[in-house]
Short mmCIF file of C-alpha atoms in Angstrom, two decimals:
data_model
loop_
_atom_site.label_atom_id
_atom_site.label_comp_id
_atom_site.label_asym_id
_atom_site.label_seq_id
_atom_site.Cartn_x
_atom_site.Cartn_y
_atom_site.Cartn_z
CA MET A 1 -40.65 42.40 55.30
CA ILE A 2 -43.84 40.98 53.77
CA ALA A 3 -42.94 39.17 50.54
CA LYS A 4 -46.40 37.68 49.89
CA LYS A 5 -49.14 39.67 51.81
CA TYR A 6 -52.38 38.35 53.13
CA SER A 7 -55.03 37.78 50.49
CA ALA A 8 -58.48 36.32 50.74
CA SER A 9 -58.77 32.90 49.12
CA LEU A 10 -60.81 32.40 45.91
CA HIS A 11 -61.39 28.87 47.14
CA VAL A 12 -63.33 30.31 50.08
CA LYS A 13 -65.28 32.63 47.75
CA ALA A 14 -66.11 29.68 45.47
CA LEU A 15 -67.27 27.57 48.42
CA HIS A 16 -69.49 30.41 49.65
CA THR A 17 -70.96 30.75 46.13
CA LEU A 18 -71.54 27.01 45.84
CA HIS A 19 -73.13 26.86 49.23
CA LYS A 20 -75.64 29.65 48.54
CA ARG A 21 -76.53 28.19 45.05
CA MET A 22 -77.05 24.62 46.16
CA PRO A 23 -80.56 23.19 47.08
CA ARG A 24 -80.83 22.71 50.79
CA ASN A 25 -81.85 19.05 50.21
CA HIS A 26 -78.73 18.28 48.07
CA PRO A 27 -76.86 15.28 49.53
CA LYS A 28 -73.65 17.27 49.58
CA TYR A 29 -75.11 20.53 50.93
CA VAL A 30 -74.07 20.01 54.56
CA MET A 31 -70.56 18.93 53.55
CA ILE A 32 -70.15 22.04 51.39
CA LYS A 33 -71.52 24.20 54.11
CA ASP A 34 -69.14 22.66 56.80
CA GLU A 35 -66.19 22.98 54.42
CA TYR A 36 -66.97 26.61 53.73
CA TYR A 37 -67.21 27.66 57.37
CA GLN A 38 -64.07 25.66 58.36
CA LYS A 39 -62.01 27.32 55.62
CA LEU A 40 -63.57 30.72 56.33
CA ASN A 41 -62.65 30.47 60.00
CA GLY A 42 -59.08 29.39 59.02
CA GLU A 43 -58.78 32.38 56.78
CA ILE A 44 -59.91 34.79 59.55
CA GLY A 45 -57.20 33.24 61.78
CA GLU A 46 -54.55 33.69 59.09
CA GLU A 47 -55.53 37.33 58.55
CA VAL A 48 -55.05 38.23 62.22
CA VAL A 49 -51.84 36.25 62.47
CA MET A 50 -50.43 38.06 59.39
CA LYS A 51 -51.11 41.35 61.20
CA VAL A 52 -48.67 40.21 63.74
CA PHE A 53 -46.01 39.61 61.18
CA GLU A 54 -46.66 43.06 59.62
CA GLN A 55 -45.60 44.55 62.95
CA LEU A 56 -42.56 42.22 63.45
CA LYS A 57 -39.14 43.91 63.77
CA LEU A 58 -35.98 41.90 63.91
CA PRO A 59 -32.28 42.90 64.02
CA TYR A 60 -31.77 41.00 60.65
CA LYS A 61 -33.39 40.90 57.27
CA PHE A 62 -36.36 38.51 56.87
CA TYR A 63 -39.23 37.86 54.54
CA VAL A 64 -42.80 36.61 55.29
CA PHE A 65 -45.15 34.82 52.96
CA HIS A 66 -48.83 34.15 53.41
CA ASN A 67 -50.53 31.07 51.91
CA ILE A 68 -47.65 29.89 49.72
CA SER A 69 -48.14 26.73 47.69
CA LEU A 70 -45.02 24.82 46.58
CA TYR A 71 -44.22 21.60 44.85
CA ALA A 72 -41.57 19.17 46.00
CA GLU A 73 -42.60 15.51 46.19
CA SER A 74 -46.24 16.73 46.04
CA LEU A 75 -48.06 20.04 46.28
CA PHE A 76 -48.20 21.54 49.75
CA GLN A 77 -49.43 24.83 51.16
CA ILE A 78 -47.95 26.73 54.10
CA ASP A 79 -50.15 29.14 56.00
CA VAL A 80 -47.29 31.50 56.91
CA LEU A 81 -43.57 31.06 56.03
CA LEU A 82 -40.73 33.13 57.54
CA ILE A 83 -37.28 33.08 55.91
CA THR A 84 -34.21 34.67 57.49
CA PRO A 85 -30.42 34.37 56.98
CA TYR A 86 -30.38 31.96 59.96
CA TYR A 87 -33.40 29.75 59.59
CA ALA A 88 -36.81 29.15 58.01
CA PHE A 89 -39.97 28.91 60.12
CA VAL A 90 -43.23 27.27 59.08
CA PHE A 91 -46.40 28.34 60.97
CA GLU A 92 -49.60 26.27 60.79
CA VAL A 93 -52.46 28.51 61.80
CA LYS A 94 -55.58 27.28 63.50
CA ASN A 95 -58.77 28.99 64.45
CA ILE A 96 -60.71 26.39 66.43
CA LYS A 97 -62.95 27.43 69.30
CA GLY A 98 -63.49 25.15 72.33
CA GLU A 99 -61.51 22.72 74.51
CA ILE A 100 -58.61 21.25 72.41
CA VAL A 101 -56.91 17.92 72.89
CA PHE A 102 -53.96 16.69 70.85
CA THR A 103 -53.48 12.96 70.31
CA ASP A 104 -50.94 11.12 68.13
CA GLN A 105 -53.16 11.24 65.01
CA GLN A 106 -55.93 13.71 65.74
CA LEU A 107 -56.97 17.04 67.25
CA THR A 108 -60.34 16.98 68.97
CA ARG A 109 -62.34 19.95 70.18
CA THR A 110 -65.27 20.00 72.52
CA LEU A 111 -67.70 22.87 72.73
CA GLU A 112 -69.64 24.06 75.77
CA THR A 113 -72.65 22.17 74.34
CA ASN A 114 -70.46 18.95 74.63
CA LYS A 115 -70.44 18.60 70.84
CA THR A 116 -67.10 17.08 69.82
CA ASP A 117 -65.39 17.25 66.43
CA SER A 118 -62.17 15.71 65.22
CA TYR A 119 -59.59 17.09 62.88
CA GLU A 120 -56.36 15.93 61.47
CA ASN A 121 -53.49 16.56 63.88
CA PRO A 122 -51.78 19.81 62.70
CA VAL A 123 -48.50 18.59 64.08
CA LEU A 124 -48.56 15.86 61.31
CA GLN A 125 -49.37 18.48 58.77
CA LEU A 126 -46.61 20.65 59.93
CA ALA A 127 -44.04 17.84 59.88
CA GLU A 128 -45.00 17.07 56.23
CA TYR A 129 -44.61 20.73 55.28
CA GLU A 130 -41.20 20.98 56.91
CA TYR A 131 -40.07 17.85 55.11
CA GLN A 132 -41.32 19.07 51.74
CA LEU A 133 -39.75 22.52 52.18
CA ASN A 134 -36.49 20.84 53.15
CA GLN A 135 -36.63 18.91 49.91
CA ILE A 136 -36.84 22.19 48.02
CA PHE A 137 -33.87 23.67 49.94
CA LYS A 138 -31.77 20.56 49.31
CA ALA A 139 -32.50 20.72 45.57
CA SER A 140 -31.32 24.32 45.66
CA GLY A 141 -28.22 23.68 47.66
CA ILE A 142 -29.61 25.45 50.67
CA THR A 143 -28.77 24.18 54.19
CA LEU A 144 -31.08 26.54 56.10
CA PRO A 145 -32.57 24.87 59.29
CA ILE A 146 -36.32 24.65 59.37
CA HIS A 147 -38.43 25.26 62.49
CA GLY A 148 -42.22 24.98 62.90
CA ALA A 149 -44.99 25.83 65.22
CA VAL A 150 -48.80 25.40 65.49
CA VAL A 151 -50.37 28.80 66.01
CA PHE A 152 -53.82 29.40 67.50
CA ALA A 153 -55.20 32.72 66.36
CA PHE A 154 -57.62 33.41 69.27
CA ALA A 155 -57.81 32.77 72.99
CA THR A 156 -61.15 31.03 72.48
CA SER A 157 -59.06 27.91 71.94
CA ASN A 158 -58.57 26.23 75.31
CA ILE A 159 -55.68 23.79 74.99
CA LYS A 160 -56.38 21.07 77.46
CA VAL A 161 -53.75 18.59 76.15
CA PRO A 162 -51.03 20.24 74.08
CA PRO A 163 -48.80 18.40 71.62
CA THR A 164 -45.69 16.81 73.16
CA ASN A 165 -43.36 17.09 70.23
CA LYS A 166 -43.98 20.47 68.55
CA THR A 167 -44.08 24.15 69.63
CA LEU A 168 -47.49 25.57 70.18
CA LEU A 169 -48.09 29.39 70.20
CA PHE A 170 -50.97 31.79 70.50
CA ARG A 171 -50.61 34.71 68.14
CA ARG A 172 -49.53 37.17 70.82
CA GLY A 173 -46.65 34.82 71.68
CA ILE A 174 -45.22 34.82 68.10
CA LYS A 175 -43.11 37.96 68.33
CA PRO A 176 -41.36 37.17 71.65
CA TYR A 177 -40.77 33.60 70.56
CA ILE A 178 -39.10 34.59 67.34
CA ARG A 179 -37.01 37.30 69.08
CA ASN A 180 -35.68 34.64 71.44
CA ILE A 181 -34.50 32.24 68.68
CA GLN A 182 -30.68 31.95 69.01
CA THR A 183 -28.71 33.18 66.04
CA ASN A 184 -24.93 32.77 65.54
CA SER A 185 -23.39 33.08 62.02
CA PRO A 186 -25.74 33.70 59.15
CA ILE A 187 -26.04 30.90 56.63
CA LEU A 188 -27.28 33.12 53.85
CA ASN A 189 -26.06 36.62 53.05
CA GLU A 190 -28.58 39.31 52.01
CA ALA A 191 -28.19 38.66 48.32
CA GLU A 192 -28.81 34.92 48.80
CA LEU A 193 -31.84 35.56 51.00
CA ASP A 194 -33.21 37.92 48.31
CA ASN A 195 -32.69 35.24 45.64
CA LEU A 196 -34.47 32.66 47.84
CA LYS A 197 -37.39 35.01 48.23
CA GLU A 198 -37.66 35.50 44.51
CA TYR A 199 -37.37 31.77 43.92
CA LEU A 200 -40.19 30.99 46.28
CA LEU A 201 -42.44 33.67 44.76
CA LYS A 202 -41.86 32.31 41.25
CA ALA A 203 -42.36 28.74 42.50
CA ASN A 204 -45.64 29.53 44.12
CA ILE A 205 -48.60 27.58 42.57
CA ASP A 206 -51.94 28.95 43.64
CA PHE A 207 -54.68 26.23 44.32
CA GLN A 208 -57.38 26.98 41.74
CA PRO A 209 -59.77 23.95 41.43
CA PHE A 210 -62.22 25.84 39.33
CA PRO A 211 -65.04 25.25 38.48
CA ILE A 212 -65.42 23.92 41.98
CA SER A 213 -68.41 21.81 41.25
CA ASN A 214 -66.06 19.43 39.39
CA TYR A 215 -63.65 19.31 42.29
CA TYR A 216 -66.39 18.22 44.77
CA GLY A 217 -68.21 15.95 42.26
CA ILE A 218 -71.40 18.10 42.08
CA ASP A 219 -73.56 18.06 38.95
CA PRO A 220 -73.73 21.62 37.67
CA SER A 221 -77.30 21.17 36.62
CA THR A 222 -78.24 21.13 40.37
CA ILE A 223 -76.83 24.60 40.90
CA GLN A 224 -79.32 27.45 41.07
CA ILE A 225 -78.97 29.79 38.13
CA GLY A 226 -79.87 33.55 37.88
CA VAL A 227 -78.40 36.97 38.79
CA GLU A 228 -78.12 37.68 42.53
CA CYS A 229 -79.27 40.91 44.08
CA SER A 230 -76.40 42.34 46.14
CA HIS A 231 -78.88 44.19 48.33
CA CYS A 232 -81.22 41.42 49.49
CA GLY A 233 -79.50 38.20 48.22
CA LEU A 234 -82.33 37.09 45.93
CA ILE A 235 -81.11 35.00 43.06
CA GLY A 236 -83.37 35.76 40.13
CA MET A 237 -83.17 39.47 39.17
CA LYS A 238 -85.03 40.41 36.02
CA LYS A 239 -83.30 42.05 33.10
CA LEU A 240 -84.75 45.32 31.98
CA PRO A 241 -83.36 47.87 29.33
CA HIS A 242 -80.13 49.17 30.87
CA ASN A 243 -80.82 47.73 34.27
CA TRP A 244 -81.44 44.71 36.47
CA PHE A 245 -84.54 44.68 38.75
CA CYS A 246 -85.02 42.83 41.94
CA PRO A 247 -88.68 41.73 42.41
CA ARG A 248 -88.15 41.26 46.14
CA CYS A 249 -86.61 44.58 47.30
CA LYS A 250 -87.59 46.62 44.21
CA ILE A 251 -84.13 48.07 43.61
CA TYR A 252 -82.38 48.53 40.24
CA GLN A 253 -78.71 47.60 39.62
CA LYS A 254 -76.89 48.39 36.38
CA LYS A 255 -74.06 45.86 36.72
CA ALA A 256 -75.60 43.12 38.86
CA HIS A 257 -74.61 40.44 36.21
CA GLU A 258 -70.80 41.05 36.77
CA GLN A 259 -70.68 39.17 40.08
CA THR A 260 -72.84 36.33 38.68
CA ILE A 261 -70.50 35.85 35.70
CA ASP A 262 -67.54 35.60 38.14
CA GLU A 263 -69.45 33.00 40.12
CA TYR A 264 -70.20 31.02 36.96
CA PHE A 265 -66.53 30.42 36.30
CA LEU A 266 -65.76 29.67 39.96
CA ILE A 267 -68.53 27.01 40.46
CA TYR A 268 -70.15 26.09 37.18
CA LYS A 269 -68.00 25.73 34.01
CA SER A 270 -64.60 26.85 32.77
CA THR A 271 -66.00 28.32 29.52
CA MET A 272 -69.14 30.29 28.64
CA SER A 273 -70.93 30.47 25.30
CA ASN A 274 -73.62 32.91 24.33
CA ILE A 275 -76.32 30.18 24.92
CA GLU A 276 -74.79 29.38 28.30
CA CYS A 277 -74.68 33.02 29.22
CA GLN A 278 -78.40 33.41 28.39
CA HIS A 279 -79.15 30.25 30.45
CA PHE A 280 -77.16 31.13 33.53
CA LEU A 281 -78.18 34.83 33.69
CA GLN A 282 -81.77 33.95 32.63
CA LEU A 283 -81.79 36.20 29.52
CA ASN A 284 -84.10 35.75 26.56
CA ASN A 285 -82.00 37.79 24.14
CA LYS A 286 -78.80 36.59 22.46
CA HIS A 287 -77.81 40.19 21.60
CA GLU A 288 -77.99 41.22 25.32
CA ALA A 289 -75.74 38.18 26.09
CA THR A 290 -73.31 39.19 23.40
CA ARG A 291 -73.09 42.68 24.77
CA ILE A 292 -72.54 41.48 28.28
CA LEU A 293 -69.86 39.00 27.30
CA LYS A 294 -67.98 41.55 25.11
CA ASN A 295 -67.90 44.07 27.93
CA SER A 296 -66.69 41.60 30.55
CA MET A 297 -63.05 41.09 31.29
CA LEU A 298 -62.95 37.64 29.71
CA ILE A 299 -60.73 35.82 27.16
CA LYS A 300 -62.49 35.14 23.79
CA THR A 301 -61.63 32.18 21.68
CA GLY A 302 -63.30 30.86 18.49
CA GLN A 303 -65.51 32.57 15.94
CA SER A 304 -69.31 32.88 15.35
CA LYS A 305 -71.26 29.99 16.90
CA ASN A 306 -68.03 28.46 18.22
CA THR A 307 -67.19 31.53 20.33
CA LYS A 308 -66.31 30.75 23.91
CA TYR A 309 -65.29 33.03 26.81
CA SER A 310 -63.12 32.08 29.79
CA ALA A 311 -61.80 33.79 32.89
CA ILE A 312 -58.36 34.36 34.28
CA PHE A 313 -58.13 34.03 38.05
CA PRO A 314 -55.58 36.35 39.80
CA LYS A 315 -52.66 34.76 41.58
#
């Protein structure tokens, strides 16, 4: 059963927003762009791998968690976690195209163009996650064995040199591999397994480094302001009575500001005042800003000139 289903990451959405609103000549533009596409590819891989687990059938009860963040000695995030009465299994998902070589410390990939990139070895990541999860189990008096595997989501990954000390799977090999795991006497009964599921869900701490400009050390004043047209992507729609107008594609959108307000809190600042709303949405009317802020799903604090609004991000 799926205990924590696949969900798109707000971190990836924030990176995409930051990427499109940064000047192309910003010294951190390329870094943010690369980070965005790397995490986006990872998310695509996790989504297709979770589809495999949605179809998984086993002769015993189990739970699957996508993208669960837990704290033991430090905060760690598991791409896919499987718990059963017999064992727990940590899956580190990768979506890396090209020829793959594992070394002791790194994973290198080479594209057909002969371009080579290096990444942290996922086997080392996996070992750390297994260790941290074991610390949580120990603190809870659970003696469940923990297994792990690196999973490549697509066959476009050509594994030239595999890891020597850890299981490596492609997504279509996940189900047969799990079915062949030997099980004897269960360590947890069904009630204990259910309790562990609930404990892990409550212990989950979603990674929310917002506003993301702070996290990456980017001056918010360098970020492009304005309301984005969802039709053509222009940032700089004009406010008209009851509508927003795009000067590029000539369309009208009544609620174009809603996405831009969400993006403000993701990348720009954690609170918004009336003046800041006017600035970021490029309004010239404080009453229009007040109306927009009051009609948005935001948390209001303070009174009069000290009024601030903030957002709650979903878990």
